[in-house]
Tab-separated table of C-alpha atoms and ligand atoms in Angstrom:
chain	number	residue	atom	x	y	z
A	153	MET	CA	4.881	-21.035	-109.305
A	154	ARG	CA	7.069	-18.531	-107.384
A	155	THR	CA	6.928	-18.597	-103.577
A	156	LEU	CA	6.501	-15.218	-101.924
A	157	TYR	CA	6.568	-14.935	-98.134
A	158	PHE	CA	4.312	-12.403	-96.437
A	159	ILE	CA	5.750	-11.369	-93.060
A	160	THR	CA	2.617	-10.654	-91.045
A	161	SER	CA	0.657	-11.861	-88.059
A	162	ASN	CA	-2.566	-10.579	-89.650
A	163	LYS	CA	-4.509	-13.424	-91.279
A	164	GLY	CA	-6.855	-11.013	-93.091
A	165	LYS	CA	-3.970	-9.216	-94.824
A	166	PHE	CA	-2.469	-12.572	-95.794
A	167	LEU	CA	-5.685	-13.994	-97.294
A	168	GLU	CA	-6.277	-10.869	-99.375
A	169	ALA	CA	-2.751	-11.009	-100.818
A	170	LYS	CA	-2.887	-14.751	-101.387
A	171	GLU	CA	-6.108	-14.530	-103.405
A	172	LYS	CA	-4.825	-11.662	-105.555
A	173	LEU	CA	-1.358	-13.074	-106.268
A	174	LEU	CA	-2.252	-16.708	-106.986
A	175	PRO	CA	-3.526	-16.083	-110.552
A	176	LEU	CA	-0.200	-14.357	-111.273
A	177	GLY	CA	1.800	-17.466	-110.401
A	178	PHE	CA	2.804	-16.450	-106.865
A	179	SER	CA	2.203	-18.838	-103.999
A	180	VAL	CA	1.957	-16.519	-100.975
A	181	VAL	CA	3.034	-18.094	-97.680
A	182	GLN	CA	2.351	-16.389	-94.355
A	183	LYS	CA	5.349	-16.053	-92.035
A	184	ASP	CA	4.684	-14.645	-88.592
A	185	LEU	CA	8.325	-13.800	-87.966
A	186	GLY	CA	7.621	-10.522	-86.241
A	187	TYR	CA	9.826	-7.469	-86.548
A	188	PRO	CA	10.186	-4.385	-84.381
A	189	GLU	CA	7.863	-1.599	-85.539
A	190	VAL	CA	10.297	1.174	-84.769
A	191	GLN	CA	9.001	4.614	-83.931
A	192	ALA	CA	9.606	6.300	-87.265
A	193	GLU	CA	8.317	9.446	-88.952
A	194	SER	CA	6.661	7.694	-91.871
A	195	LEU	CA	5.055	4.361	-92.738
A	196	GLU	CA	7.741	3.958	-95.388
A	197	ASP	CA	10.488	4.181	-92.755
A	198	VAL	CA	8.688	1.629	-90.575
A	199	ALA	CA	8.420	-0.746	-93.569
A	200	LEU	CA	12.042	-0.238	-94.667
A	201	GLN	CA	13.355	-0.849	-91.174
A	202	GLY	CA	11.178	-3.975	-91.042
A	203	ILE	CA	12.784	-5.143	-94.298
A	204	THR	CA	16.293	-4.536	-92.933
A	205	HIS	CA	15.495	-6.513	-89.797
A	206	VAL	CA	13.856	-9.490	-91.553
A	207	ARG	CA	16.618	-9.670	-94.199
A	208	MET	CA	19.220	-10.328	-91.498
A	209	GLY	CA	17.766	-13.756	-90.764
A	210	PHE	CA	15.625	-14.608	-93.791
A	211	HIS	CA	16.955	-14.985	-97.307
A	212	GLU	CA	13.896	-15.595	-99.529
A	213	PRO	CA	11.750	-13.052	-101.416
A	214	PHE	CA	9.216	-11.572	-99.002
A	215	MET	CA	6.885	-8.633	-98.508
A	216	LEU	CA	5.465	-6.817	-95.515
A	217	GLU	CA	2.902	-4.070	-95.083
A	218	ASP	CA	2.356	-1.185	-92.718
A	219	ALA	CA	-0.715	1.021	-92.477
A	220	GLY	CA	-2.084	3.904	-90.463
A	221	LEU	CA	-5.001	6.301	-90.076
A	222	PHE	CA	-4.271	10.035	-90.494
A	223	ILE	CA	-6.969	12.394	-89.150
A	224	GLU	CA	-6.847	15.919	-90.564
A	225	ALA	CA	-8.304	17.762	-87.553
A	226	LEU	CA	-5.708	16.024	-85.344
A	227	HIS	CA	-2.823	17.037	-87.653
A	228	GLY	CA	-2.358	13.481	-88.915
A	229	PHE	CA	-2.671	11.729	-85.542
A	230	PRO	CA	-2.633	8.754	-84.904
A	231	GLY	CA	-0.666	8.157	-88.180
A	232	VAL	CA	2.441	6.080	-87.534
A	233	TYR	CA	1.205	5.583	-83.949
A	234	SER	CA	-2.070	3.960	-85.100
A	235	LYS	CA	-1.381	0.571	-83.579
A	236	TYR	CA	-0.345	1.949	-80.193
A	237	VAL	CA	-3.278	4.370	-80.096
A	238	PHE	CA	-5.731	1.632	-81.054
A	239	PHE	CA	-4.580	-0.493	-78.118
A	240	THR	CA	-4.502	2.405	-75.653
A	241	ILE	CA	-7.265	5.018	-76.083
A	242	GLY	CA	-8.974	2.961	-78.807
A	243	LEU	CA	-11.998	3.994	-80.837
A	244	PRO	CA	-13.762	5.695	-77.878
A	245	GLY	CA	-10.644	7.831	-77.345
A	246	ILE	CA	-10.519	8.920	-80.992
A	247	LEU	CA	-14.241	9.753	-80.963
A	248	ARG	CA	-13.728	11.759	-77.759
A	249	LEU	CA	-10.867	13.724	-79.340
A	250	LEU	CA	-13.195	14.585	-82.211
A	251	SER	CA	-16.226	15.376	-80.093
A	252	GLY	CA	-17.779	18.610	-81.361
A	253	VAL	CA	-15.449	18.633	-84.394
A	254	LYS	CA	-17.360	19.049	-87.664
A	255	GLU	CA	-14.370	18.697	-90.007
A	256	ARG	CA	-13.788	14.932	-89.811
A	257	LYS	CA	-11.665	14.182	-92.887
A	258	ALA	CA	-9.196	11.295	-92.573
A	259	ILE	CA	-6.978	9.148	-94.775
A	260	PHE	CA	-5.953	5.539	-94.432
A	261	ARG	CA	-2.483	4.958	-95.862
A	262	SER	CA	-0.779	1.674	-96.661
A	263	VAL	CA	2.776	0.840	-97.659
A	264	TYR	CA	3.805	-2.510	-99.094
A	265	ALA	CA	7.529	-3.282	-99.119
A	266	TYR	CA	8.878	-6.140	-101.237
A	267	SER	CA	12.352	-7.604	-100.831
A	268	GLU	CA	14.523	-9.941	-102.866
A	269	PRO	CA	18.053	-10.847	-101.764
A	270	ARG	CA	20.707	-8.466	-103.100
A	271	LYS	CA	18.112	-6.165	-104.669
A	272	LYS	CA	16.834	-2.755	-103.632
A	273	PRO	CA	13.451	-3.088	-101.864
A	274	ILE	CA	10.353	-2.080	-103.844
A	275	ILE	CA	7.985	0.289	-102.023
A	276	VAL	CA	4.408	1.022	-103.127
A	277	PHE	CA	1.700	3.180	-101.552
A	278	GLY	CA	-2.077	3.166	-101.428
A	279	GLU	CA	-4.513	5.510	-99.762
A	280	CYS	CA	-8.217	5.810	-99.071
A	281	LYS	CA	-9.835	9.155	-98.231
A	282	GLY	CA	-12.906	9.408	-96.041
A	283	ILE	CA	-14.336	10.758	-92.803
A	284	ILE	CA	-14.532	9.650	-89.182
A	285	SER	CA	-18.101	8.742	-88.259
A	286	MET	CA	-19.861	10.257	-85.226
A	287	LYS	CA	-20.088	6.848	-83.537
A	288	LYS	CA	-19.011	3.244	-83.951
A	289	GLN	CA	-20.948	1.493	-86.703
A	290	GLY	CA	-20.597	-2.129	-87.764
A	291	THR	CA	-18.760	-5.140	-86.465
A	292	HIS	CA	-16.854	-6.330	-89.527
A	293	GLY	CA	-13.177	-5.873	-90.238
A	294	PHE	CA	-10.668	-4.802	-87.626
A	295	GLY	CA	-8.969	-1.794	-86.085
A	296	TYR	CA	-10.524	1.537	-87.011
A	297	ASP	CA	-12.979	0.026	-89.517
A	298	PRO	CA	-16.122	0.818	-87.435
A	299	ILE	CA	-15.400	4.575	-87.420
A	300	PHE	CA	-14.158	5.140	-90.997
A	301	ILE	CA	-16.511	5.989	-93.877
A	302	PRO	CA	-14.677	6.087	-97.231
A	303	ASP	CA	-15.539	8.834	-99.719
A	304	CYS	CA	-18.359	7.782	-102.079
A	305	ALA	CA	-19.759	5.360	-99.474
A	306	GLU	CA	-22.497	5.783	-96.920
A	307	LYS	CA	-21.352	3.232	-94.401
A	308	THR	CA	-18.225	2.459	-92.418
A	309	PHE	CA	-15.669	-0.199	-93.354
A	310	GLY	CA	-17.061	-2.003	-90.300
A	311	GLU	CA	-20.418	-2.334	-92.065
A	312	MET	CA	-18.896	-3.697	-95.286
A	313	THR	CA	-18.007	-7.166	-96.470
A	314	VAL	CA	-14.347	-7.800	-97.287
A	315	GLU	CA	-15.160	-7.566	-101.005
A	316	GLU	CA	-16.850	-4.176	-100.525
A	317	LYS	CA	-13.975	-2.853	-98.406
A	318	ASN	CA	-11.464	-4.018	-101.031
A	319	GLN	CA	-13.103	-1.748	-103.628
A	320	PHE	CA	-11.972	1.261	-101.580
A	321	SER	CA	-9.205	0.153	-99.309
A	322	HIS	CA	-5.744	1.683	-99.088
A	323	ARG	CA	-4.213	-1.786	-98.779
A	324	ALA	CA	-5.978	-3.173	-101.859
A	325	LYS	CA	-4.743	-0.175	-103.882
A	326	ALA	CA	-1.151	-0.616	-102.702
A	327	LEU	CA	-1.314	-4.336	-103.417
A	328	GLU	CA	-2.566	-3.672	-106.969
A	329	LYS	CA	0.482	-1.493	-107.546
A	330	LEU	CA	2.830	-4.142	-106.178
A	331	ILE	CA	1.197	-6.756	-108.409
A	332	ASN	CA	1.827	-4.568	-111.456
A	333	VAL	CA	5.493	-4.197	-110.535
A	334	LEU	CA	5.888	-7.944	-109.928
A	335	LYS	CA	4.082	-8.774	-113.187
A	336	ASP	CA	6.556	-6.612	-115.090
A	337	SER	CA	9.534	-8.179	-113.320
A	338	LYS	CA	8.500	-11.761	-114.159
B	39	IMP	P1	-0.525	-2.274	-88.955
B	39	IMP	O1	-0.248	-1.990	-90.374
B	39	IMP	O2	-1.076	-3.658	-88.804
B	39	IMP	O3	0.663	-1.988	-88.067
B	39	IMP	O4	-1.690	-1.312	-88.537
B	39	IMP	C1	-1.548	-0.159	-87.724
B	39	IMP	C2	-2.867	0.164	-87.054
B	39	IMP	O5	-3.765	0.682	-88.031
B	39	IMP	C3	-3.529	-1.017	-86.388
B	39	IMP	O6	-4.068	-0.601	-85.156
B	39	IMP	C4	-4.636	-1.403	-87.310
B	39	IMP	O7	-5.737	-1.853	-86.592
B	39	IMP	C5	-4.941	-0.090	-88.038
B	39	IMP	N1	-5.318	-0.382	-89.407
B	39	IMP	C6	-4.498	-0.656	-90.452
B	39	IMP	N2	-5.208	-0.921	-91.553
B	39	IMP	C7	-6.502	-0.835	-91.179
B	39	IMP	C8	-7.723	-1.037	-91.878
B	39	IMP	O8	-7.779	-1.384	-93.058
B	39	IMP	N3	-8.837	-0.842	-91.153
B	39	IMP	C9	-8.835	-0.484	-89.843
B	39	IMP	N4	-7.731	-0.300	-89.149
B	39	IMP	C10	-6.566	-0.482	-89.814
């Protein structure tokens, strides 16, 4: 069994990764080390800078993940600012910005970054297309889940179970890709 540390404070992200990686011989261990989420232009840059920071004090294989919501009518906002925007204007603020807007397309994007000492980091991406709902619906999940309806679904992530959300989610797709890379590198 290989130990793989997941640098995250988010229990939900950890449990999802743990369940998926266990059958592949990886024991995923959550490490809430924290790292500065620098203001960068892309999720990839945020993840890579996180890797650089964690590597300075931690010398085991680890992964971290960064995600964001990109709303077309708002030119990609909140994007890399998703966390800040969630804790400031929140869901009511986003719905207000879109009030009267018919074109409500949005994309959730996720980046997983995997690091092993002395090796180049591995970066994988996942995305989920959908629309922003007219109002908050559902109490499951976290963050923007209650206002995001993925394509091919009729309800928000906030109205779905974790298993349902994982069939669509940006993070599940990115994790699948990382698993394939790790499987090949075994
Ligand atoms: P982070 O990857 O944890 O930094 O997430 C950035 C922001 O996007 C946070 O405010 C999260 O709540 C939000 N976010 C990331 N992934 C999801 C998701 O799957 N559903 C809802 N919100 C998300």
